Amino acid sequence: MRITAMALLALSPGCGWAADLYLVNGKIFTGVGEPAAQALAIQGGKIAAVGENGAIRAMARDKAAVIDLGGRLVTPGLIEAHGHAGSAAPTRQAAMPNLPWPGPTPEEAIAAITAAARQGPGWVSGEIGPLAINDQRDWRAALDAAAPANPVMLQVWWGHGTLLNSAALKALGVEDTAGDPLGGWFGRRADGSLDGRVRENAEWRLMRARDAAQPPQAFAARYSATAALYAGWGVTTYHQMLNNQALPDALAALKISRPTIKWRLYGWAMPDRQIADAWDQFDAPLAPVDRVRAAGIKWVLDATPIERDAHMSAPYADRPGWSGRSNYTDDQLHALLAGILAHPGQQAALHVVGDAELARLMDAMEAAAPPATWVQRRVRVEHGDGLTAGRFEQVRRLGMVVVQNPLHLNPMPDERGVPMMSARLGSRAPAFLPLKSLLAAGVPLALGSDAGGPPANPFLNIMLAVIHPTAPGEALDREQALAAYTSGGAFAERAELEKGRIAVGMAADLAVLSQDILVVPLDALPATRSLLTLVDGEVAHADAPFTILKPALSAP
């Protein structure tokens, strides 16, 4: 790798970023359906030219930065199309065993809470799995006995299930007479008192209430750490699903963090008394933040198969007579869709998993407005695991984009050690989470991790998409998976004319990878790192041999 003396001058502190930057002697995956190029030129934060080495070198002017890539693969910046940068609450974390699969037993969870509570007063939190959340004991009473003086909040690692003790309910102002909020519910004992179980919008509301007292600096630190980790994987845009923070608060925290990557925020729908309340978070003027945009609003229409609440058309194989549930009634769904139509500037991101809920949603959309209207809205289906081939044409006709998460394919056992999806869905499991057939049907596809607290490696996600352990016939090829992580993510946020491809006029969001992910053995993919990550032509991350470029980060 060679960096010219001119490049060192241009990138030194006090000199600012050079007007021109030239990357040569690489393998450029453009994402525009043409053979890989060798070199590219950047001007004003945008791609100015793409082509072969000689032509790009001839463009270089005096004092231009010319970087020899040493034959490395360059891709458009990856777009994490669905993530949850985690909570900043300073709670004491109970040490839970066997995470994530299948998580602690109820007895192990209770013992961990007891040990954490003995360390002193204050909130105690912990992650649990299906063994605990699916146990039907009175969890409020069990956690009261384990930590009578400490507020306790246990949350499942996949985000759909929370357990609270009496001290936590009291701290959060929840009484036994509390009604269920729209889109969520409380578990109740036979006498009507709360049993400690909190679900969907009820649990997310309480999580926010717990964390609301934290200063924006605490969240800013989490956003900065997340950005640094993802930039190290070549991610230049992160789609944040804001279950843990109100939209104005997230913007304030991100402003403090001085973002080095781009953030697209999807405010979480938490309607109060009526569905229309969910859009109140967009009513007040939102302060602009560099590299951050409030993109839209996310609704959660059903849950997941792990706790058996994804709304399915047939009963769960391991729970006869139960097919899951919808979070909203038919009338509420119609009001939700009317609100989406009334707010064209806010893109809708709809968490929908079960096949019955997907069918209910799309049929309601067709009844609410012509397909041409929905095409203009570009509604996102977050997950869409239960999409069946019979519905692909309807998805395409409505102009929807599917944002899928191959990490959900990671094999995991249920409570008895049986593969989770096979246990829950039986013979339907291989058809769950389609990928290749969606593209074949003309349905736009983006990929994201759905990761929360610990960030998730996008190259592990790509590997799983290329393997598809449960249905190899649905596997993507490597180019398709990479396109879904770049141009697919840009399309999902309605920014395909701005980024996601390496083409003239596009944002210079790029990643120089440590290995050629298009040819290395599949099991080597998760070891991939970005050696150099550029956002609008500026350095967001640099590893050896590009560490000489790091001073650009501190340039004015």
Coordinates of C-alpha atoms in Angstrom, one line a residue:
M1 CA 0.0 0.0 0.0
R2 CA 1.4 3.4 -1.0
I3 CA 0.1 6.8 0.1
T4 CA 1.8 9.7 -1.7
A5 CA 3.5 12.6 0.1
M6 CA 0.8 14.8 -1.4
A7 CA -1.8 12.7 0.5
L8 CA 0.0 13.2 3.8
L9 CA 0.0 16.9 3.3
A10 CA -3.6 17.0 2.4
L11 CA -4.7 14.9 5.4
S12 CA -2.5 16.4 8.1
P13 CA -4.1 18.3 11.0
G14 CA -4.7 21.9 10.3
C15 CA -4.9 21.4 6.6
G16 CA -8.4 20.0 6.5
W17 CA -9.7 17.5 4.0
A18 CA -8.3 17.6 0.5
A19 CA -10.5 18.9 -2.2
D20 CA -9.8 15.7 -4.2
L21 CA -9.2 12.1 -3.2
Y22 CA -8.2 9.3 -5.6
L23 CA -8.3 5.6 -4.7
V24 CA -6.4 3.4 -7.2
N25 CA -5.4 -0.2 -7.7
G26 CA -8.4 -1.7 -6.1
K27 CA -11.3 -4.0 -6.9
I28 CA -14.4 -1.7 -6.9
F29 CA -17.7 -3.4 -6.3
T30 CA -19.9 -0.6 -7.8
G31 CA -23.3 -2.2 -7.2
V32 CA -24.6 -1.0 -10.5
G33 CA -24.5 -4.2 -12.5
E34 CA -21.2 -3.6 -14.4
P35 CA -17.8 -5.3 -14.0
A36 CA -15.7 -4.2 -11.0
A37 CA -13.7 -1.1 -11.6
Q38 CA -10.1 -0.5 -10.4
A39 CA -10.2 3.1 -9.2
L40 CA -12.4 6.0 -8.3
A41 CA -12.2 9.8 -7.7
I42 CA -13.9 11.8 -5.0
Q43 CA -14.6 15.5 -5.1
G44 CA -16.7 17.4 -2.6
G45 CA -17.7 14.3 -0.7
K46 CA -19.2 12.6 -3.8
I47 CA -18.0 10.1 -6.4
A48 CA -16.6 12.1 -9.3
A49 CA -15.4 9.2 -11.5
V50 CA -15.1 5.5 -11.6
G51 CA -13.0 3.5 -14.0
E52 CA -9.6 1.9 -14.6
N53 CA -6.3 3.0 -13.0
G54 CA -4.8 4.9 -15.8
A55 CA -7.8 7.1 -16.4
I56 CA -8.3 7.9 -12.7
R57 CA -4.6 8.6 -12.1
A58 CA -4.5 11.0 -15.0
M59 CA -7.2 13.1 -13.3
A60 CA -5.1 13.6 -10.1
R61 CA -4.1 17.3 -9.7
D62 CA -1.3 18.8 -7.7
K63 CA -1.8 18.3 -3.9
A64 CA -4.4 15.7 -4.5
A65 CA -4.5 12.6 -2.2
V66 CA -3.8 9.4 -4.1
I67 CA -4.2 6.2 -2.1
D68 CA -3.0 2.9 -3.5
L69 CA -5.5 0.2 -2.3
G70 CA -3.1 -2.7 -2.9
G71 CA -5.8 -4.7 -4.8
R72 CA -8.3 -4.7 -1.9
L73 CA -12.0 -4.9 -2.4
V74 CA -13.9 -1.6 -2.1
T75 CA -17.7 -1.6 -1.6
P76 CA -20.3 1.0 -1.1
G77 CA -20.6 1.8 2.6
L78 CA -22.7 -0.9 4.3
I79 CA -26.2 0.2 5.5
E80 CA -27.4 -1.4 8.8
A81 CA -31.0 -1.3 7.8
H82 CA -32.5 -2.3 11.2
G83 CA -30.8 -1.9 14.5
H84 CA -31.4 -0.9 18.1
A85 CA -28.5 1.0 19.7
G86 CA -29.2 0.1 23.3
S87 CA -30.3 1.7 26.5
A88 CA -28.1 3.9 28.5
A89 CA -29.7 3.2 31.9
P90 CA -27.2 2.7 34.7
T91 CA -28.8 -0.3 36.1
R92 CA -27.0 -3.2 37.9
Q93 CA -26.9 -6.1 35.5
A94 CA -27.6 -9.5 37.0
A95 CA -25.2 -12.2 35.6
M96 CA -27.5 -14.5 33.7
P97 CA -26.2 -17.9 32.3
N98 CA -26.9 -19.6 29.0
L99 CA -27.5 -16.5 26.9
P100 CA -28.8 -16.3 24.3
W101 CA -29.9 -19.9 23.8
P102 CA -32.0 -20.9 25.7
G103 CA -31.3 -18.5 28.5
P104 CA -31.3 -19.1 32.2
T105 CA -33.8 -21.4 33.8
P106 CA -36.3 -19.6 36.1
E107 CA -34.3 -20.8 39.1
E108 CA -31.1 -19.5 37.6
A109 CA -32.7 -16.1 36.9
I110 CA -34.1 -15.8 40.4
A111 CA -30.7 -16.7 41.9
A112 CA -28.9 -14.1 39.7
I113 CA -31.4 -11.4 40.8
T114 CA -31.0 -12.3 44.4
A115 CA -27.2 -12.0 44.2
A116 CA -27.4 -8.7 42.4
A117 CA -29.8 -7.2 44.9
R118 CA -27.5 -8.0 47.7
Q119 CA -25.0 -5.5 46.3
G120 CA -27.1 -2.6 47.4
P121 CA -30.1 -0.4 46.5
G122 CA -31.1 0.6 43.0
W123 CA -32.5 -0.9 39.8
V124 CA -31.5 -4.4 38.9
S125 CA -31.8 -5.6 35.3
G126 CA -31.1 -8.7 33.4
E127 CA -31.6 -10.5 30.1
I128 CA -33.5 -13.8 29.9
G129 CA -34.5 -16.3 27.2
P130 CA -37.5 -18.5 26.5
L131 CA -36.9 -20.8 29.5
A132 CA -37.8 -18.0 31.8
I133 CA -40.3 -15.9 29.9
N134 CA -42.4 -19.0 28.9
D135 CA -42.5 -20.2 32.5
Q136 CA -46.0 -19.6 33.9
R137 CA -45.2 -18.9 37.6
D138 CA -46.2 -15.7 39.3
W139 CA -43.1 -13.7 38.3
R140 CA -44.1 -10.7 40.3
A141 CA -44.2 -12.7 43.5
A142 CA -41.0 -14.6 42.6
L143 CA -39.0 -11.4 42.0
D144 CA -40.5 -9.7 45.1
A145 CA -39.0 -12.6 47.1
A146 CA -35.7 -12.3 45.3
A147 CA -35.4 -8.5 45.6
P148 CA -38.1 -7.0 47.8
A149 CA -36.4 -3.5 48.0
N150 CA -34.9 -3.3 44.5
P151 CA -36.9 -2.4 41.4
V152 CA -36.3 -5.3 39.0
M153 CA -36.7 -5.4 35.2
L154 CA -36.0 -8.6 33.3
Q155 CA -36.2 -8.4 29.5
V156 CA -35.9 -11.1 26.9
W157 CA -33.0 -10.7 24.5
W158 CA -35.2 -10.5 21.4
G159 CA -37.2 -7.6 22.8
H160 CA -40.7 -9.0 23.2
G161 CA -41.3 -9.8 26.8
T162 CA -40.6 -8.1 30.2
L163 CA -40.9 -9.1 33.8
L164 CA -41.2 -6.7 36.7
N165 CA -41.5 -6.9 40.5
S166 CA -43.7 -4.8 42.7
A167 CA -40.9 -2.3 43.5
A168 CA -40.4 -1.7 39.7
L169 CA -44.1 -1.2 39.1
K170 CA -44.3 1.3 42.0
A171 CA -41.2 3.2 40.8
L172 CA -42.8 3.5 37.3
G173 CA -46.1 4.6 38.7
V174 CA -48.1 1.5 37.6
E175 CA -50.9 0.4 39.8
D176 CA -53.0 -2.7 39.6
T177 CA -55.8 -0.7 38.2
A178 CA -53.8 0.4 35.2
G179 CA -55.4 -0.3 31.8
D180 CA -53.7 -1.8 28.8
P181 CA -52.1 0.8 26.5
L182 CA -52.8 0.7 22.8
G183 CA -50.6 -1.9 21.2
G184 CA -49.6 -3.6 24.5
W185 CA -50.9 -5.3 27.6
F186 CA -50.2 -6.3 31.2
G187 CA -50.4 -9.9 32.5
R188 CA -52.9 -10.3 35.3
R189 CA -53.7 -12.7 38.0
A190 CA -57.2 -14.2 38.5
D191 CA -58.1 -11.4 40.8
G192 CA -57.2 -8.8 38.2
S193 CA -53.9 -7.6 39.9
L194 CA -50.8 -7.4 37.8
D195 CA -48.6 -10.5 37.7
G196 CA -45.4 -8.8 36.6
R197 CA -45.6 -9.7 32.9
V198 CA -45.6 -6.7 30.5
R199 CA -45.8 -7.0 26.8
E200 CA -45.3 -4.9 23.6
N201 CA -46.1 -1.2 23.9
A202 CA -46.7 -1.6 27.7
E203 CA -43.1 -2.8 28.2
W204 CA -41.5 -0.3 25.9
R205 CA -43.3 2.6 27.6
L206 CA -42.0 1.5 31.0
M207 CA -38.5 1.0 29.7
R208 CA -38.5 4.6 28.4
A209 CA -39.9 5.7 31.7
R210 CA -37.1 4.0 33.6
D211 CA -34.4 5.5 31.3
A212 CA -35.9 9.0 30.9
A213 CA -33.9 10.5 33.8
Q214 CA -30.6 9.7 32.1
P215 CA -28.8 12.7 30.7
P216 CA -28.3 13.0 26.9
Q217 CA -24.6 12.5 27.4
A218 CA -25.2 8.9 28.5
F219 CA -27.0 8.1 25.3
A220 CA -24.5 10.1 23.3
A221 CA -21.7 7.9 24.6
R222 CA -23.7 4.8 23.5
Y223 CA -24.3 6.3 20.1
S224 CA -20.6 7.1 19.7
A225 CA -19.5 3.6 20.8
T226 CA -22.0 2.0 18.4
A227 CA -20.8 4.2 15.5
A228 CA -17.2 3.4 16.1
L229 CA -17.9 -0.4 16.2
Y230 CA -20.0 -0.3 13.0
A231 CA -17.6 1.9 11.1
G232 CA -15.0 -0.7 11.9
W233 CA -17.1 -3.1 9.8
G234 CA -17.6 -0.6 7.0
V235 CA -21.1 0.5 8.0
T236 CA -21.7 4.2 7.0
T237 CA -25.4 4.4 7.7
Y238 CA -27.4 3.0 10.7
H239 CA -31.2 2.8 10.7
Q240 CA -32.1 3.2 14.4
M241 CA -35.4 1.8 15.5
L242 CA -36.1 4.0 18.6
N243 CA -37.8 1.7 21.1
N244 CA -35.5 3.1 23.8
Q245 CA -35.8 6.8 23.3
A246 CA -38.2 9.6 22.2
L247 CA -37.3 11.0 18.9
P248 CA -36.4 14.6 20.1
D249 CA -34.2 13.0 22.9
A250 CA -32.4 10.8 20.4
L251 CA -31.6 13.8 18.2
A252 CA -30.3 15.7 21.2
A253 CA -28.0 12.8 22.2
L254 CA -26.7 12.3 18.6
K255 CA -25.9 16.0 18.4
I256 CA -23.7 15.7 21.4
S257 CA -22.0 12.6 19.9
R258 CA -20.9 14.5 16.8
P259 CA -21.8 11.6 14.4
T260 CA -19.1 10.1 12.3
I261 CA -21.6 7.9 10.4
K262 CA -25.1 8.6 9.2
W263 CA -28.1 7.9 11.3
R264 CA -31.7 7.4 10.1
L265 CA -34.1 7.5 13.0
Y266 CA -37.5 5.7 13.0
G267 CA -39.5 7.0 15.9
W268 CA -41.4 4.3 17.8
A269 CA -45.2 4.5 17.7
M270 CA -46.5 4.6 21.2
P271 CA -50.0 6.0 20.8
D272 CA -51.7 7.2 24.0
R273 CA -55.5 7.3 23.8
Q274 CA -55.9 7.1 20.0
I275 CA -53.8 5.9 17.1
A276 CA -53.2 9.5 15.8
D277 CA -51.3 10.3 18.9
A278 CA -48.3 8.4 17.6
W279 CA -47.4 11.2 15.2
D280 CA -47.2 13.8 17.9
Q281 CA -43.4 13.3 18.2
F282 CA -43.0 14.8 14.7
D283 CA -45.2 17.9 15.4
A284 CA -42.7 20.1 17.1
P285 CA -39.8 21.4 14.9
L286 CA -36.9 18.9 15.1
A287 CA -33.5 20.5 15.5
P288 CA -31.2 19.6 12.5
V289 CA -28.2 17.4 13.3
D290 CA -25.4 16.8 10.9
R291 CA -25.6 13.3 9.3
V292 CA -28.8 12.6 11.1
R293 CA -32.3 12.5 9.7
A294 CA -35.7 11.6 11.2
A295 CA -36.9 9.2 8.6
G296 CA -40.2 7.9 9.8
I297 CA -42.2 6.0 12.3
K298 CA -42.2 2.3 13.3
W299 CA -45.2 0.3 14.3
V300 CA -45.1 -3.2 15.8
L301 CA -48.1 -5.1 14.6
D302 CA -47.4 -8.5 16.1
A303 CA -44.5 -10.2 18.1
T304 CA -42.4 -13.2 17.3
P305 CA -42.6 -17.0 17.2
I306 CA -40.1 -17.3 20.0
E307 CA -42.8 -16.5 22.6
R308 CA -45.5 -17.7 20.2
D309 CA -47.2 -14.4 19.6
A310 CA -46.4 -13.8 15.9
H311 CA -49.9 -13.9 14.4
M312 CA -50.0 -17.1 12.3
S313 CA -52.7 -18.5 10.1
A314 CA -52.5 -22.0 11.8
P315 CA -51.7 -22.9 15.4
Y316 CA -48.2 -23.3 16.7
A317 CA -46.9 -26.8 16.5
D318 CA -46.0 -26.8 20.2
R319 CA -49.1 -25.0 21.4
P320 CA -52.2 -26.5 19.9
G321 CA -55.1 -24.1 19.6
W322 CA -53.0 -20.9 19.8
S323 CA -52.0 -18.9 16.6
G324 CA -50.6 -15.8 18.2
R325 CA -52.2 -12.4 18.2
S326 CA -52.4 -9.0 16.7
N327 CA -51.3 -6.0 18.7
Y328 CA -54.0 -3.8 17.2
T329 CA -57.7 -4.4 16.4
D330 CA -59.0 -4.1 12.8
D331 CA -60.4 -0.6 13.6
Q332 CA -57.0 0.4 15.0
L333 CA -55.2 -1.0 12.0
H334 CA -57.4 1.0 9.7
A335 CA -56.7 4.2 11.7
L336 CA -53.0 3.4 11.6
L337 CA -53.1 3.2 7.8
A338 CA -55.1 6.4 7.5
G339 CA -52.4 8.1 9.6
I340 CA -49.7 6.8 7.3
L341 CA -51.5 8.2 4.3
A342 CA -52.0 11.5 6.0
H343 CA -48.2 11.9 6.7
P344 CA -46.4 11.3 3.4
G345 CA -43.2 12.8 4.7
Q346 CA -42.8 10.1 7.4
Q347 CA -42.0 6.7 6.0
A348 CA -43.7 3.8 7.8
A349 CA -41.7 0.9 9.0
L350 CA -44.0 -1.9 10.1
H351 CA -42.8 -4.8 12.2
V352 CA -44.8 -7.7 10.9
V353 CA -43.8 -11.4 11.3
G354 CA -46.7 -13.8 11.2
D355 CA -48.3 -14.8 7.9
A356 CA -51.8 -14.0 9.1
E357 CA -50.7 -10.5 10.2
L358 CA -49.0 -9.9 6.9
A359 CA -52.1 -10.9 5.0
R360 CA -54.3 -8.8 7.3
L361 CA -52.0 -5.8 6.8
M362 CA -51.8 -6.0 3.0
D363 CA -55.5 -6.6 2.5
A364 CA -56.2 -3.5 4.7
M365 CA -53.8 -1.5 2.7
E366 CA -55.5 -2.4 -0.6
A367 CA -58.8 -1.4 1.0
A368 CA -57.5 1.9 2.2
A369 CA -55.9 3.2 -1.0
P370 CA -54.9 2.2 -4.5
P371 CA -51.6 0.4 -5.0
A372 CA -50.2 3.4 -6.8
T373 CA -50.6 5.5 -3.7
W374 CA -48.8 3.0 -1.5
V375 CA -46.0 2.7 -4.0
Q376 CA -45.3 6.4 -3.4
R377 CA -45.2 5.8 0.4
R378 CA -42.7 2.9 0.1
V379 CA -43.8 1.1 3.2
R380 CA -41.1 -1.0 4.9
V381 CA -41.9 -4.5 6.2
E382 CA -39.5 -5.1 9.1
H383 CA -38.8 -8.8 9.2
G384 CA -41.7 -10.2 7.2
D385 CA -40.6 -13.7 8.2
G386 CA -43.9 -15.3 7.4
L387 CA -44.3 -13.9 3.9
T388 CA -45.5 -16.7 1.6
A389 CA -45.1 -17.1 -2.1
G390 CA -48.8 -16.5 -2.6
R391 CA -48.4 -13.0 -1.3
F392 CA -45.2 -11.9 -3.1
E393 CA -47.1 -10.3 -6.0
Q394 CA -49.2 -8.3 -3.5
V395 CA -46.1 -7.0 -1.7
R396 CA -44.6 -6.0 -5.1
R397 CA -47.8 -4.3 -6.2
L398 CA -48.0 -2.3 -3.1
G399 CA -44.5 -1.0 -3.5
M400 CA -43.3 -2.4 -0.2
V401 CA -39.7 -3.1 0.7
V402 CA -38.7 -6.0 2.9
V403 CA -36.0 -5.4 5.5
Q404 CA -34.9 -8.9 6.6
N405 CA -32.5 -10.1 9.3
P406 CA -30.6 -13.3 8.5
L407 CA -29.3 -13.4 12.1
H408 CA -32.8 -14.8 12.8
L409 CA -31.6 -17.9 10.8
N410 CA -28.9 -18.6 13.4
P411 CA -29.8 -22.1 14.7
M412 CA -31.1 -21.9 18.2
P413 CA -32.8 -24.5 20.5
D414 CA -36.1 -24.2 22.2
E415 CA -36.7 -25.0 25.8
R416 CA -36.3 -28.8 25.1
G417 CA -33.2 -28.5 22.9
V418 CA -35.2 -28.9 19.7
P419 CA -34.5 -26.4 16.9
M420 CA -36.6 -23.4 17.8
M421 CA -38.4 -22.7 14.5
S422 CA -39.0 -26.4 13.8
A423 CA -40.5 -26.7 17.3
R424 CA -42.7 -23.7 16.9
L425 CA -43.8 -24.0 13.2
G426 CA -43.4 -27.7 12.4
S427 CA -43.5 -28.3 8.6
R428 CA -43.9 -24.5 8.0
A429 CA -40.4 -23.8 9.2
P430 CA -38.5 -24.2 5.9
A431 CA -40.7 -21.6 4.2
F432 CA -40.1 -19.1 7.0
L433 CA -37.9 -16.0 6.2
P434 CA -37.7 -16.0 2.4
L435 CA -34.8 -14.3 0.7
K436 CA -34.0 -15.4 -2.9
S437 CA -37.6 -15.9 -3.9
L438 CA -38.4 -12.3 -2.9
L439 CA -35.8 -10.9 -5.3
A440 CA -37.0 -13.3 -8.0
A441 CA -40.5 -11.9 -7.5
G442 CA -39.3 -8.3 -7.9
V443 CA -39.6 -7.4 -4.2
P444 CA -36.9 -5.0 -3.0
L445 CA -34.8 -6.4 -0.2
A446 CA -32.6 -4.8 2.5
L447 CA -30.6 -6.5 5.2
G448 CA -30.0 -5.5 8.8
S449 CA -29.1 -7.3 12.0
D450 CA -32.0 -6.4 14.4
A451 CA -29.3 -6.2 17.0
G452 CA -29.6 -4.3 20.2
G453 CA -27.1 -3.9 23.1
P454 CA -24.2 -5.9 21.7
P455 CA -23.7 -4.8 18.1
A456 CA -23.9 -7.5 15.4
N457 CA -21.3 -8.3 12.7
P458 CA -22.8 -7.5 9.3
F459 CA -20.5 -10.1 7.7
L460 CA -22.0 -12.8 9.9
N461 CA -25.4 -11.6 8.7
I462 CA -24.2 -11.8 5.1
M463 CA -22.8 -15.3 5.7
L464 CA -26.1 -16.6 7.0
A465 CA -28.0 -15.0 4.0
V466 CA -25.6 -16.9 1.7
I467 CA -26.1 -20.2 3.5
H468 CA -29.8 -19.9 4.7
P469 CA -29.5 -22.9 7.1
T470 CA -33.2 -23.7 7.2
A471 CA -33.9 -23.5 3.4
P472 CA -30.7 -23.5 1.2
G473 CA -32.9 -22.9 -1.8
E474 CA -33.6 -19.4 -0.4
A475 CA -30.0 -18.5 0.0
L476 CA -28.7 -15.4 -1.8
D477 CA -25.4 -15.3 -3.7
R478 CA -22.7 -13.1 -2.4
E479 CA -23.4 -10.2 -4.8
Q480 CA -27.1 -10.3 -3.9
A481 CA -26.3 -10.2 -0.2
L482 CA -23.8 -7.4 -0.6
A483 CA -26.3 -5.4 -2.7
A484 CA -29.0 -5.9 -0.1
Y485 CA -26.6 -4.5 2.5
T486 CA -25.8 -1.4 0.4
S487 CA -28.1 -0.3 -2.4
G488 CA -31.0 -2.3 -0.8
G489 CA -30.6 -0.4 2.5
A490 CA -30.5 2.9 0.5
F491 CA -33.7 2.0 -1.2
A492 CA -35.3 1.1 2.1
E493 CA -34.7 4.6 3.4
R494 CA -35.8 6.3 0.1
A495 CA -32.2 7.4 -0.6
E496 CA -31.3 5.3 -3.6
L497 CA -30.4 8.5 -5.6
E498 CA -28.0 9.6 -3.0
K499 CA -26.0 6.5 -1.9
G500 CA -25.7 2.7 -1.8
R501 CA -23.7 2.4 -5.1
I502 CA -20.4 3.6 -6.3
A503 CA -21.4 5.8 -9.2
V504 CA -20.8 9.3 -10.3
G505 CA -22.8 11.8 -8.2
M506 CA -23.3 9.3 -5.3
A507 CA -22.1 10.1 -1.8
A508 CA -18.6 8.9 -1.2
D509 CA -19.6 6.4 1.5
L510 CA -17.1 3.6 1.0
A511 CA -15.5 0.7 2.8
V512 CA -12.1 -0.9 1.9
L513 CA -12.3 -4.4 3.2
S514 CA -9.7 -6.6 4.8
Q515 CA -10.6 -9.5 2.5
D516 CA -12.5 -10.1 -0.7
I517 CA -15.9 -11.2 0.7
L518 CA -16.9 -12.3 -2.8
V519 CA -14.4 -15.1 -3.0
V520 CA -13.1 -16.0 0.5
P521 CA -14.4 -19.3 2.1
L522 CA -17.9 -18.7 3.6
D523 CA -16.8 -19.5 7.1
A524 CA -14.2 -16.7 6.9
L525 CA -16.7 -14.0 6.2
P526 CA -17.3 -13.0 9.9
A527 CA -13.6 -12.2 10.2
T528 CA -13.9 -9.3 7.7
R529 CA -13.1 -5.8 8.9
S530 CA -13.1 -2.5 7.1
L531 CA -9.5 -1.1 6.9
L532 CA -10.8 2.3 5.7
T533 CA -14.3 3.6 6.0
L534 CA -15.3 6.9 4.4
V535 CA -18.5 8.9 5.0
D536 CA -19.0 11.7 2.4
G537 CA -15.3 11.3 1.6
E538 CA -14.2 11.8 5.2
V539 CA -12.5 9.2 7.4
A540 CA -14.8 7.5 9.8
H541 CA -12.5 4.6 10.6
A542 CA -8.9 3.6 9.6
D543 CA -6.9 0.5 10.4
A544 CA -3.4 -0.5 9.3
P545 CA -2.2 0.1 6.7
F546 CA -4.4 3.2 6.5
T547 CA -3.8 4.5 10.0
I548 CA -1.8 7.4 8.5
L549 CA -5.2 8.8 7.5
K550 CA -6.5 9.0 11.1
P551 CA -5.3 12.6 11.6
A552 CA -8.1 13.6 9.2
L553 CA -10.6 12.9 11.9
S554 CA -9.3 15.8 14.0
A555 CA -8.9 18.2 11.1
P556 CA -11.2 21.3 11.3

